[in-house]
Short mmCIF file of N, CA and C in Angstrom, two decimals:
data_model
loop_
_atom_site.label_atom_id
_atom_site.label_comp_id
_atom_site.label_asym_id
_atom_site.label_seq_id
_atom_site.Cartn_x
_atom_site.Cartn_y
_atom_site.Cartn_z
N SER U 1 -11.60 2.90 17.84
CA SER U 1 -12.78 2.47 18.57
C SER U 1 -13.60 1.51 17.70
N GLN U 2 -14.19 0.56 18.35
CA GLN U 2 -15.01 -0.43 17.64
C GLN U 2 -16.37 0.17 17.31
N GLU U 3 -16.98 -0.28 16.22
CA GLU U 3 -18.28 0.21 15.79
C GLU U 3 -19.23 -0.97 15.62
N PHE U 4 -19.28 -1.86 16.63
CA PHE U 4 -20.08 -3.07 16.50
C PHE U 4 -21.51 -2.72 16.13
N SER U 5 -22.08 -3.52 15.27
CA SER U 5 -23.41 -3.21 14.77
C SER U 5 -24.26 -4.47 14.77
N THR U 6 -25.34 -4.38 14.07
CA THR U 6 -26.27 -5.50 13.98
C THR U 6 -25.97 -6.39 12.78
N PHE U 7 -24.81 -6.23 12.14
CA PHE U 7 -24.47 -7.10 11.03
C PHE U 7 -24.22 -8.51 11.54
N SER U 8 -24.70 -9.50 10.78
CA SER U 8 -24.38 -10.89 11.09
C SER U 8 -23.36 -11.36 10.05
N TRP U 9 -22.72 -12.49 10.33
CA TRP U 9 -21.72 -13.02 9.41
C TRP U 9 -22.40 -13.50 8.13
N PRO U 10 -21.74 -13.34 6.97
CA PRO U 10 -22.36 -13.73 5.70
C PRO U 10 -22.25 -15.23 5.37
N MET U 11 -21.58 -15.99 6.24
CA MET U 11 -21.43 -17.43 6.01
C MET U 11 -21.60 -18.16 7.34
N ASP U 12 -21.84 -19.46 7.24
CA ASP U 12 -21.91 -20.28 8.44
C ASP U 12 -20.51 -20.53 9.01
N SER U 13 -20.46 -20.90 10.28
CA SER U 13 -19.20 -21.28 10.92
C SER U 13 -18.74 -22.62 10.37
N PRO U 14 -17.48 -22.97 10.46
CA PRO U 14 -16.43 -22.14 11.07
C PRO U 14 -15.98 -21.04 10.11
N LEU U 15 -15.77 -19.86 10.67
CA LEU U 15 -15.34 -18.72 9.86
C LEU U 15 -13.82 -18.66 9.87
N VAL U 16 -13.24 -18.83 8.71
CA VAL U 16 -11.78 -18.76 8.59
C VAL U 16 -11.47 -17.64 7.61
N ILE U 17 -10.81 -16.61 8.12
CA ILE U 17 -10.48 -15.45 7.29
C ILE U 17 -9.10 -15.68 6.67
N THR U 18 -9.05 -15.64 5.34
CA THR U 18 -7.80 -15.90 4.63
C THR U 18 -7.22 -14.66 3.97
N GLY U 19 -7.96 -13.56 3.99
CA GLY U 19 -7.48 -12.30 3.44
C GLY U 19 -8.02 -11.17 4.27
N ASN U 20 -7.15 -10.26 4.72
CA ASN U 20 -7.55 -9.18 5.60
C ASN U 20 -7.72 -7.85 4.87
N TYR U 21 -8.49 -6.98 5.49
CA TYR U 21 -8.68 -5.62 5.01
C TYR U 21 -7.33 -4.89 5.02
N GLY U 22 -7.03 -4.20 3.93
CA GLY U 22 -5.82 -3.39 3.85
C GLY U 22 -4.57 -4.15 3.48
N GLU U 23 -4.69 -5.46 3.32
CA GLU U 23 -3.55 -6.29 2.95
C GLU U 23 -2.99 -5.82 1.61
N LEU U 24 -1.67 -5.77 1.49
CA LEU U 24 -1.06 -5.33 0.24
C LEU U 24 -1.11 -6.46 -0.78
N ARG U 25 -1.68 -6.18 -1.92
CA ARG U 25 -1.75 -7.13 -3.04
C ARG U 25 -0.84 -6.61 -4.14
N PRO U 26 -0.60 -7.40 -5.20
CA PRO U 26 0.35 -6.95 -6.23
C PRO U 26 0.09 -5.55 -6.79
N ASN U 27 -1.19 -5.17 -6.96
CA ASN U 27 -1.45 -3.86 -7.56
C ASN U 27 -2.50 -3.04 -6.80
N HIS U 28 -2.81 -3.43 -5.56
CA HIS U 28 -3.81 -2.69 -4.79
C HIS U 28 -3.79 -3.15 -3.32
N PHE U 29 -4.51 -2.39 -2.49
CA PHE U 29 -4.77 -2.82 -1.13
C PHE U 29 -6.08 -3.60 -1.14
N HIS U 30 -6.13 -4.69 -0.38
CA HIS U 30 -7.34 -5.52 -0.32
C HIS U 30 -8.43 -4.74 0.40
N ALA U 31 -9.60 -4.62 -0.23
CA ALA U 31 -10.66 -3.73 0.27
C ALA U 31 -11.65 -4.41 1.20
N GLY U 32 -11.51 -5.70 1.44
CA GLY U 32 -12.47 -6.39 2.31
C GLY U 32 -11.78 -7.52 3.02
N ILE U 33 -12.56 -8.54 3.37
CA ILE U 33 -11.98 -9.75 3.94
C ILE U 33 -12.42 -10.94 3.09
N ASP U 34 -11.58 -11.95 3.08
CA ASP U 34 -11.89 -13.18 2.35
C ASP U 34 -12.17 -14.29 3.35
N PHE U 35 -13.26 -15.01 3.10
CA PHE U 35 -13.60 -16.17 3.92
C PHE U 35 -13.25 -17.43 3.16
N SER U 36 -12.55 -18.34 3.81
CA SER U 36 -12.25 -19.64 3.21
C SER U 36 -13.54 -20.43 3.05
N THR U 37 -13.63 -21.16 1.96
CA THR U 37 -14.74 -22.10 1.78
C THR U 37 -14.19 -23.52 1.71
N ASN U 38 -12.97 -23.68 2.23
CA ASN U 38 -12.33 -24.99 2.31
C ASN U 38 -12.23 -25.65 0.94
N GLY U 39 -11.95 -24.83 -0.09
CA GLY U 39 -11.80 -25.35 -1.43
C GLY U 39 -13.10 -25.71 -2.13
N LYS U 40 -14.22 -25.39 -1.50
CA LYS U 40 -15.54 -25.74 -2.06
C LYS U 40 -16.22 -24.50 -2.64
N THR U 41 -17.12 -24.74 -3.58
CA THR U 41 -18.00 -23.69 -4.08
C THR U 41 -19.42 -24.03 -3.66
N GLU U 42 -20.32 -23.09 -3.88
CA GLU U 42 -21.76 -23.27 -3.64
C GLU U 42 -22.13 -23.45 -2.17
N LEU U 43 -21.39 -22.75 -1.29
CA LEU U 43 -21.81 -22.66 0.11
C LEU U 43 -22.78 -21.48 0.22
N LEU U 44 -23.69 -21.55 1.18
CA LEU U 44 -24.70 -20.50 1.33
C LEU U 44 -24.07 -19.18 1.75
N VAL U 45 -24.53 -18.10 1.11
CA VAL U 45 -24.10 -16.74 1.45
C VAL U 45 -25.35 -15.99 1.90
N TYR U 46 -25.27 -15.41 3.10
CA TYR U 46 -26.41 -14.74 3.72
C TYR U 46 -26.23 -13.22 3.71
N ALA U 47 -27.34 -12.49 3.63
CA ALA U 47 -27.31 -11.04 3.77
C ALA U 47 -26.93 -10.71 5.22
N ALA U 48 -25.95 -9.84 5.39
CA ALA U 48 -25.47 -9.49 6.72
C ALA U 48 -26.49 -8.66 7.51
N ALA U 49 -27.43 -8.04 6.81
CA ALA U 49 -28.49 -7.24 7.45
C ALA U 49 -29.57 -6.97 6.41
N ALA U 50 -30.69 -6.48 6.86
CA ALA U 50 -31.80 -6.15 5.95
C ALA U 50 -31.43 -4.95 5.08
N GLY U 51 -32.01 -4.91 3.89
CA GLY U 51 -31.76 -3.80 2.98
C GLY U 51 -32.36 -4.09 1.62
N TYR U 52 -31.72 -3.57 0.59
CA TYR U 52 -32.17 -3.84 -0.77
C TYR U 52 -30.96 -3.99 -1.69
N VAL U 53 -31.13 -4.77 -2.75
CA VAL U 53 -30.06 -4.96 -3.72
C VAL U 53 -29.91 -3.66 -4.50
N SER U 54 -28.71 -3.07 -4.43
CA SER U 54 -28.47 -1.79 -5.10
C SER U 54 -27.59 -1.93 -6.33
N ARG U 55 -26.93 -3.08 -6.47
CA ARG U 55 -26.08 -3.30 -7.64
C ARG U 55 -25.88 -4.80 -7.81
N ILE U 56 -25.89 -5.25 -9.06
CA ILE U 56 -25.58 -6.64 -9.41
C ILE U 56 -24.60 -6.57 -10.58
N LYS U 57 -23.52 -7.32 -10.45
CA LYS U 57 -22.52 -7.29 -11.51
C LYS U 57 -22.09 -8.71 -11.86
N THR U 58 -21.99 -8.98 -13.15
CA THR U 58 -21.45 -10.25 -13.64
C THR U 58 -20.33 -9.92 -14.60
N SER U 59 -19.14 -10.43 -14.30
CA SER U 59 -17.96 -10.13 -15.11
C SER U 59 -17.02 -11.33 -15.11
N ALA U 60 -16.27 -11.48 -16.18
CA ALA U 60 -15.29 -12.56 -16.26
C ALA U 60 -14.02 -12.21 -15.49
N VAL U 61 -13.88 -10.96 -15.07
CA VAL U 61 -12.70 -10.51 -14.34
C VAL U 61 -13.13 -9.85 -13.03
N GLY U 62 -12.17 -9.34 -12.27
CA GLY U 62 -12.48 -8.62 -11.04
C GLY U 62 -13.25 -9.46 -10.05
N TYR U 63 -14.36 -8.92 -9.56
CA TYR U 63 -15.17 -9.60 -8.56
C TYR U 63 -16.06 -10.69 -9.13
N GLY U 64 -16.04 -10.90 -10.44
CA GLY U 64 -16.86 -11.95 -11.03
C GLY U 64 -18.33 -11.65 -10.82
N LYS U 65 -19.05 -12.63 -10.31
CA LYS U 65 -20.46 -12.41 -9.95
C LYS U 65 -20.48 -11.79 -8.56
N SER U 66 -21.12 -10.61 -8.46
CA SER U 66 -21.15 -9.91 -7.18
C SER U 66 -22.50 -9.23 -6.96
N VAL U 67 -22.82 -9.07 -5.68
CA VAL U 67 -24.08 -8.43 -5.26
C VAL U 67 -23.75 -7.38 -4.20
N TYR U 68 -24.40 -6.21 -4.32
CA TYR U 68 -24.26 -5.13 -3.35
C TYR U 68 -25.62 -4.93 -2.69
N VAL U 69 -25.64 -4.87 -1.36
CA VAL U 69 -26.87 -4.64 -0.62
C VAL U 69 -26.72 -3.36 0.19
N THR U 70 -27.63 -2.42 -0.02
CA THR U 70 -27.63 -1.16 0.73
C THR U 70 -28.52 -1.32 1.96
N HIS U 71 -28.02 -0.84 3.11
CA HIS U 71 -28.71 -1.00 4.39
C HIS U 71 -29.14 0.36 4.93
N PRO U 72 -30.18 0.38 5.77
CA PRO U 72 -30.67 1.65 6.32
C PRO U 72 -29.65 2.43 7.14
N ASN U 73 -28.59 1.78 7.62
CA ASN U 73 -27.59 2.46 8.45
C ASN U 73 -26.53 3.21 7.63
N GLY U 74 -26.75 3.32 6.29
CA GLY U 74 -25.81 4.05 5.46
C GLY U 74 -24.61 3.25 5.01
N LYS U 75 -24.68 1.94 5.19
CA LYS U 75 -23.60 1.06 4.76
C LYS U 75 -24.07 0.18 3.60
N VAL U 76 -23.11 -0.29 2.81
CA VAL U 76 -23.38 -1.21 1.70
C VAL U 76 -22.50 -2.43 1.92
N THR U 77 -23.09 -3.62 1.85
CA THR U 77 -22.28 -4.84 1.92
C THR U 77 -22.12 -5.39 0.51
N LEU U 78 -20.93 -5.93 0.25
CA LEU U 78 -20.58 -6.48 -1.07
C LEU U 78 -20.17 -7.93 -0.88
N TYR U 79 -20.72 -8.79 -1.73
CA TYR U 79 -20.45 -10.22 -1.70
C TYR U 79 -19.93 -10.58 -3.10
N ALA U 80 -18.70 -11.12 -3.19
CA ALA U 80 -18.08 -11.28 -4.50
C ALA U 80 -17.47 -12.66 -4.73
N HIS U 81 -17.19 -12.95 -6.01
CA HIS U 81 -16.65 -14.22 -6.52
C HIS U 81 -17.70 -15.33 -6.37
N LEU U 82 -18.96 -14.97 -6.51
CA LEU U 82 -20.06 -15.91 -6.31
C LEU U 82 -20.18 -16.89 -7.48
N SER U 83 -20.79 -18.04 -7.21
CA SER U 83 -21.07 -19.00 -8.30
C SER U 83 -22.46 -18.76 -8.86
N SER U 84 -23.39 -18.31 -8.01
CA SER U 84 -24.75 -18.03 -8.49
C SER U 84 -25.46 -17.11 -7.50
N TYR U 85 -26.54 -16.51 -8.01
CA TYR U 85 -27.37 -15.60 -7.22
C TYR U 85 -28.62 -16.33 -6.74
N SER U 86 -29.27 -15.79 -5.72
CA SER U 86 -30.57 -16.33 -5.32
C SER U 86 -31.55 -16.10 -6.46
N LEU U 87 -32.68 -16.77 -6.40
CA LEU U 87 -33.64 -16.76 -7.50
C LEU U 87 -34.09 -15.35 -7.90
N LYS U 88 -34.46 -14.52 -6.92
CA LYS U 88 -34.96 -13.18 -7.28
C LYS U 88 -33.86 -12.28 -7.83
N ILE U 89 -32.62 -12.44 -7.35
CA ILE U 89 -31.51 -11.65 -7.87
C ILE U 89 -31.14 -12.16 -9.26
N ASP U 90 -31.11 -13.48 -9.43
CA ASP U 90 -30.79 -14.08 -10.72
C ASP U 90 -31.82 -13.66 -11.78
N LYS U 91 -33.08 -13.62 -11.41
CA LYS U 91 -34.14 -13.22 -12.35
C LYS U 91 -33.89 -11.79 -12.87
N ALA U 92 -33.53 -10.89 -11.97
CA ALA U 92 -33.25 -9.50 -12.36
C ALA U 92 -32.00 -9.44 -13.25
N MET U 93 -30.97 -10.22 -12.90
CA MET U 93 -29.74 -10.24 -13.69
C MET U 93 -30.01 -10.77 -15.10
N ARG U 94 -30.72 -11.88 -15.21
CA ARG U 94 -31.00 -12.47 -16.53
C ARG U 94 -31.82 -11.52 -17.41
N ARG U 95 -32.77 -10.83 -16.81
CA ARG U 95 -33.58 -9.88 -17.55
C ARG U 95 -32.68 -8.78 -18.14
N GLU U 96 -31.72 -8.33 -17.34
CA GLU U 96 -30.79 -7.29 -17.78
C GLU U 96 -29.84 -7.83 -18.85
N GLN U 97 -29.36 -9.07 -18.68
CA GLN U 97 -28.47 -9.68 -19.68
C GLN U 97 -29.16 -9.83 -21.03
N PHE U 98 -30.42 -10.27 -21.01
CA PHE U 98 -31.16 -10.40 -22.27
C PHE U 98 -31.41 -9.04 -22.91
N ALA U 99 -31.76 -8.05 -22.10
CA ALA U 99 -32.02 -6.71 -22.62
C ALA U 99 -30.77 -6.12 -23.27
N ARG U 100 -29.62 -6.37 -22.68
CA ARG U 100 -28.36 -5.81 -23.20
C ARG U 100 -27.66 -6.77 -24.17
N LYS U 101 -28.18 -7.99 -24.26
CA LYS U 101 -27.57 -9.03 -25.11
C LYS U 101 -26.09 -9.20 -24.75
N SER U 102 -25.83 -9.31 -23.44
CA SER U 102 -24.45 -9.43 -22.96
C SER U 102 -24.41 -10.24 -21.67
N PHE U 103 -23.41 -11.13 -21.56
CA PHE U 103 -23.20 -11.87 -20.31
C PHE U 103 -22.71 -10.92 -19.24
N GLU U 104 -21.75 -10.07 -19.61
CA GLU U 104 -21.18 -9.14 -18.64
C GLU U 104 -22.10 -7.94 -18.47
N VAL U 105 -22.63 -7.80 -17.27
CA VAL U 105 -23.59 -6.74 -16.98
C VAL U 105 -23.28 -6.15 -15.61
N ASP U 106 -23.36 -4.85 -15.51
CA ASP U 106 -23.20 -4.13 -14.25
C ASP U 106 -24.39 -3.17 -14.17
N PHE U 107 -25.33 -3.48 -13.28
CA PHE U 107 -26.50 -2.60 -13.24
C PHE U 107 -27.00 -2.35 -11.83
N TYR U 108 -27.79 -1.29 -11.73
CA TYR U 108 -28.29 -0.78 -10.46
C TYR U 108 -29.82 -0.86 -10.47
N PRO U 109 -30.39 -1.91 -9.86
CA PRO U 109 -31.86 -2.00 -9.81
C PRO U 109 -32.45 -0.78 -9.10
N GLU U 110 -33.71 -0.50 -9.38
CA GLU U 110 -34.40 0.59 -8.68
C GLU U 110 -34.28 0.36 -7.18
N PRO U 111 -33.96 1.41 -6.41
CA PRO U 111 -33.88 1.24 -4.95
C PRO U 111 -35.15 0.61 -4.39
N HIS U 112 -34.97 -0.34 -3.51
CA HIS U 112 -36.05 -1.05 -2.81
C HIS U 112 -36.86 -1.99 -3.70
N SER U 113 -36.46 -2.18 -4.97
CA SER U 113 -37.21 -3.09 -5.84
C SER U 113 -36.89 -4.55 -5.55
N ILE U 114 -35.70 -4.83 -5.02
CA ILE U 114 -35.34 -6.19 -4.60
C ILE U 114 -34.98 -6.12 -3.12
N LYS U 115 -36.00 -6.30 -2.29
CA LYS U 115 -35.81 -6.20 -0.85
C LYS U 115 -35.16 -7.46 -0.32
N ILE U 116 -34.30 -7.28 0.69
CA ILE U 116 -33.55 -8.37 1.29
C ILE U 116 -33.77 -8.34 2.80
N LYS U 117 -34.03 -9.52 3.36
CA LYS U 117 -34.18 -9.64 4.82
C LYS U 117 -32.84 -10.01 5.43
N ALA U 118 -32.63 -9.65 6.67
CA ALA U 118 -31.41 -10.04 7.38
C ALA U 118 -31.33 -11.56 7.40
N GLY U 119 -30.18 -12.10 7.05
CA GLY U 119 -29.98 -13.54 7.08
C GLY U 119 -30.53 -14.28 5.88
N GLU U 120 -31.14 -13.57 4.94
CA GLU U 120 -31.69 -14.22 3.74
C GLU U 120 -30.56 -14.76 2.87
N ILE U 121 -30.75 -15.93 2.27
CA ILE U 121 -29.76 -16.47 1.35
C ILE U 121 -29.82 -15.64 0.08
N ILE U 122 -28.69 -15.02 -0.26
CA ILE U 122 -28.66 -14.15 -1.45
C ILE U 122 -27.83 -14.74 -2.58
N ALA U 123 -26.99 -15.74 -2.27
CA ALA U 123 -26.12 -16.30 -3.30
C ALA U 123 -25.47 -17.58 -2.79
N LEU U 124 -24.70 -18.18 -3.70
CA LEU U 124 -23.83 -19.30 -3.35
C LEU U 124 -22.40 -18.87 -3.63
N SER U 125 -21.49 -19.25 -2.74
CA SER U 125 -20.09 -18.87 -2.90
C SER U 125 -19.50 -19.52 -4.14
N GLY U 126 -18.40 -18.96 -4.62
CA GLY U 126 -17.83 -19.50 -5.85
C GLY U 126 -16.37 -19.17 -6.03
N ASN U 127 -16.00 -19.04 -7.31
CA ASN U 127 -14.62 -18.82 -7.72
C ASN U 127 -14.62 -17.99 -9.01
N SER U 128 -15.59 -17.09 -9.15
CA SER U 128 -15.76 -16.34 -10.40
C SER U 128 -14.86 -15.11 -10.44
N GLY U 129 -14.67 -14.59 -11.65
CA GLY U 129 -13.87 -13.38 -11.84
C GLY U 129 -12.39 -13.64 -11.67
N GLY U 130 -11.71 -12.69 -11.07
CA GLY U 130 -10.26 -12.78 -10.89
C GLY U 130 -9.88 -13.52 -9.62
N SER U 131 -10.65 -14.47 -9.22
CA SER U 131 -10.39 -15.25 -8.01
C SER U 131 -9.29 -16.27 -8.26
N THR U 132 -8.48 -16.53 -7.24
CA THR U 132 -7.40 -17.51 -7.36
C THR U 132 -7.77 -18.84 -6.71
N GLY U 133 -9.01 -18.96 -6.25
CA GLY U 133 -9.49 -20.19 -5.63
C GLY U 133 -10.82 -19.90 -4.97
N PRO U 134 -11.62 -20.92 -4.67
CA PRO U 134 -12.93 -20.71 -4.07
C PRO U 134 -12.85 -19.97 -2.73
N HIS U 135 -13.63 -18.92 -2.60
CA HIS U 135 -13.74 -18.17 -1.35
C HIS U 135 -14.86 -17.15 -1.50
N LEU U 136 -15.21 -16.49 -0.40
CA LEU U 136 -16.15 -15.37 -0.44
C LEU U 136 -15.39 -14.10 -0.09
N HIS U 137 -15.43 -13.12 -0.98
CA HIS U 137 -14.89 -11.79 -0.70
C HIS U 137 -16.05 -10.96 -0.16
N PHE U 138 -15.85 -10.29 0.99
CA PHE U 138 -16.91 -9.55 1.66
C PHE U 138 -16.40 -8.18 2.06
N GLU U 139 -17.19 -7.15 1.73
CA GLU U 139 -16.83 -5.78 2.09
C GLU U 139 -18.00 -5.07 2.75
N ILE U 140 -17.66 -4.06 3.53
CA ILE U 140 -18.65 -3.08 4.02
C ILE U 140 -18.14 -1.73 3.54
N ARG U 141 -19.01 -1.00 2.83
CA ARG U 141 -18.64 0.31 2.30
C ARG U 141 -19.55 1.39 2.86
N ASP U 142 -19.06 2.61 2.83
CA ASP U 142 -19.89 3.76 3.15
C ASP U 142 -20.77 4.03 1.93
N GLU U 143 -22.07 4.15 2.14
CA GLU U 143 -23.01 4.31 1.02
C GLU U 143 -22.73 5.56 0.20
N LYS U 144 -22.43 6.67 0.85
CA LYS U 144 -22.27 7.94 0.13
C LYS U 144 -20.92 8.05 -0.58
N THR U 145 -19.84 7.67 0.10
CA THR U 145 -18.50 7.83 -0.48
C THR U 145 -18.05 6.59 -1.24
N GLU U 146 -18.68 5.45 -1.01
CA GLU U 146 -18.31 4.15 -1.58
C GLU U 146 -16.94 3.67 -1.12
N VAL U 147 -16.39 4.29 -0.08
CA VAL U 147 -15.09 3.91 0.45
C VAL U 147 -15.24 2.61 1.25
N PRO U 148 -14.41 1.59 0.95
CA PRO U 148 -14.45 0.36 1.73
C PRO U 148 -13.97 0.61 3.16
N LEU U 149 -14.66 0.00 4.11
CA LEU U 149 -14.35 0.16 5.53
C LEU U 149 -13.77 -1.14 6.08
N ASN U 150 -13.11 -1.06 7.22
CA ASN U 150 -12.56 -2.26 7.84
C ASN U 150 -13.70 -3.11 8.40
N VAL U 151 -13.98 -4.21 7.74
CA VAL U 151 -15.10 -5.08 8.11
C VAL U 151 -15.05 -5.49 9.58
N LEU U 152 -13.87 -5.79 10.08
CA LEU U 152 -13.77 -6.31 11.45
C LEU U 152 -14.10 -5.27 12.51
N ARG U 153 -14.26 -4.01 12.13
CA ARG U 153 -14.73 -2.99 13.09
C ARG U 153 -16.21 -3.19 13.41
N TYR U 154 -16.90 -3.99 12.61
CA TYR U 154 -18.34 -4.18 12.78
C TYR U 154 -18.70 -5.53 13.38
N TYR U 155 -17.69 -6.28 13.80
CA TYR U 155 -17.90 -7.61 14.36
C TYR U 155 -16.99 -7.83 15.56
N LYS U 156 -17.43 -8.71 16.45
CA LYS U 156 -16.55 -9.19 17.50
C LYS U 156 -15.96 -10.49 16.97
N TYR U 157 -14.65 -10.50 16.85
CA TYR U 157 -13.96 -11.65 16.27
C TYR U 157 -12.77 -11.98 17.16
N ASN U 158 -12.71 -13.21 17.63
CA ASN U 158 -11.66 -13.63 18.55
C ASN U 158 -10.45 -14.09 17.75
N ASP U 159 -9.53 -13.18 17.51
CA ASP U 159 -8.32 -13.47 16.75
C ASP U 159 -7.23 -13.90 17.72
N LYS U 160 -6.79 -15.15 17.60
CA LYS U 160 -5.77 -15.69 18.50
C LYS U 160 -4.40 -15.81 17.84
N ILE U 161 -4.27 -15.33 16.60
CA ILE U 161 -3.02 -15.48 15.87
C ILE U 161 -2.26 -14.16 15.90
N ALA U 162 -1.07 -14.19 16.44
CA ALA U 162 -0.24 -12.97 16.50
C ALA U 162 0.23 -12.60 15.10
N PRO U 163 0.35 -11.30 14.80
CA PRO U 163 0.83 -10.89 13.48
C PRO U 163 2.32 -11.24 13.31
N VAL U 164 2.71 -11.45 12.08
CA VAL U 164 4.10 -11.73 11.76
C VAL U 164 4.57 -10.64 10.79
N ILE U 165 5.60 -9.93 11.17
CA ILE U 165 6.15 -8.90 10.29
C ILE U 165 7.07 -9.61 9.30
N SER U 166 6.73 -9.48 8.03
CA SER U 166 7.53 -10.16 7.02
C SER U 166 8.35 -9.19 6.16
N ASN U 167 8.06 -7.91 6.29
CA ASN U 167 8.72 -6.95 5.43
C ASN U 167 8.54 -5.54 5.98
N LEU U 168 9.53 -4.70 5.78
CA LEU U 168 9.40 -3.28 6.13
C LEU U 168 9.78 -2.44 4.94
#
């Protein structure tokens, strides 16, 4: 059953999905969906719904620069492989980097200390971390279990491409 919600898309149209939820990768199942940025970086990334920044991570590997936003409906959205954060998120990240004297930082701001409005620009897309090319990795997780959910259950998306079985 579909669980359509009030989430909006995290990028402007045209939306081209290049990686699906549950897709088999060399050492894991893909936990979200990937949006093509047509080989470009620094496209606007919007908050899918109102909430607060619950985690900010900067790493040379994995998701690279990433932001987690917790929403009142018990879901968390994750935006990854970013090139930069919005001003208020970047300010919090830099403060933490200076305090820890480290570029790589993974921290959890106080709940509700960085409030986010629905549709607010929270970052610019990029190619950071373990990315193989410019794109936006986007997830929806359950807040309590942190289990990634199938993003497309929360959106109406007109998929006109039939699946191709390539392996059993």
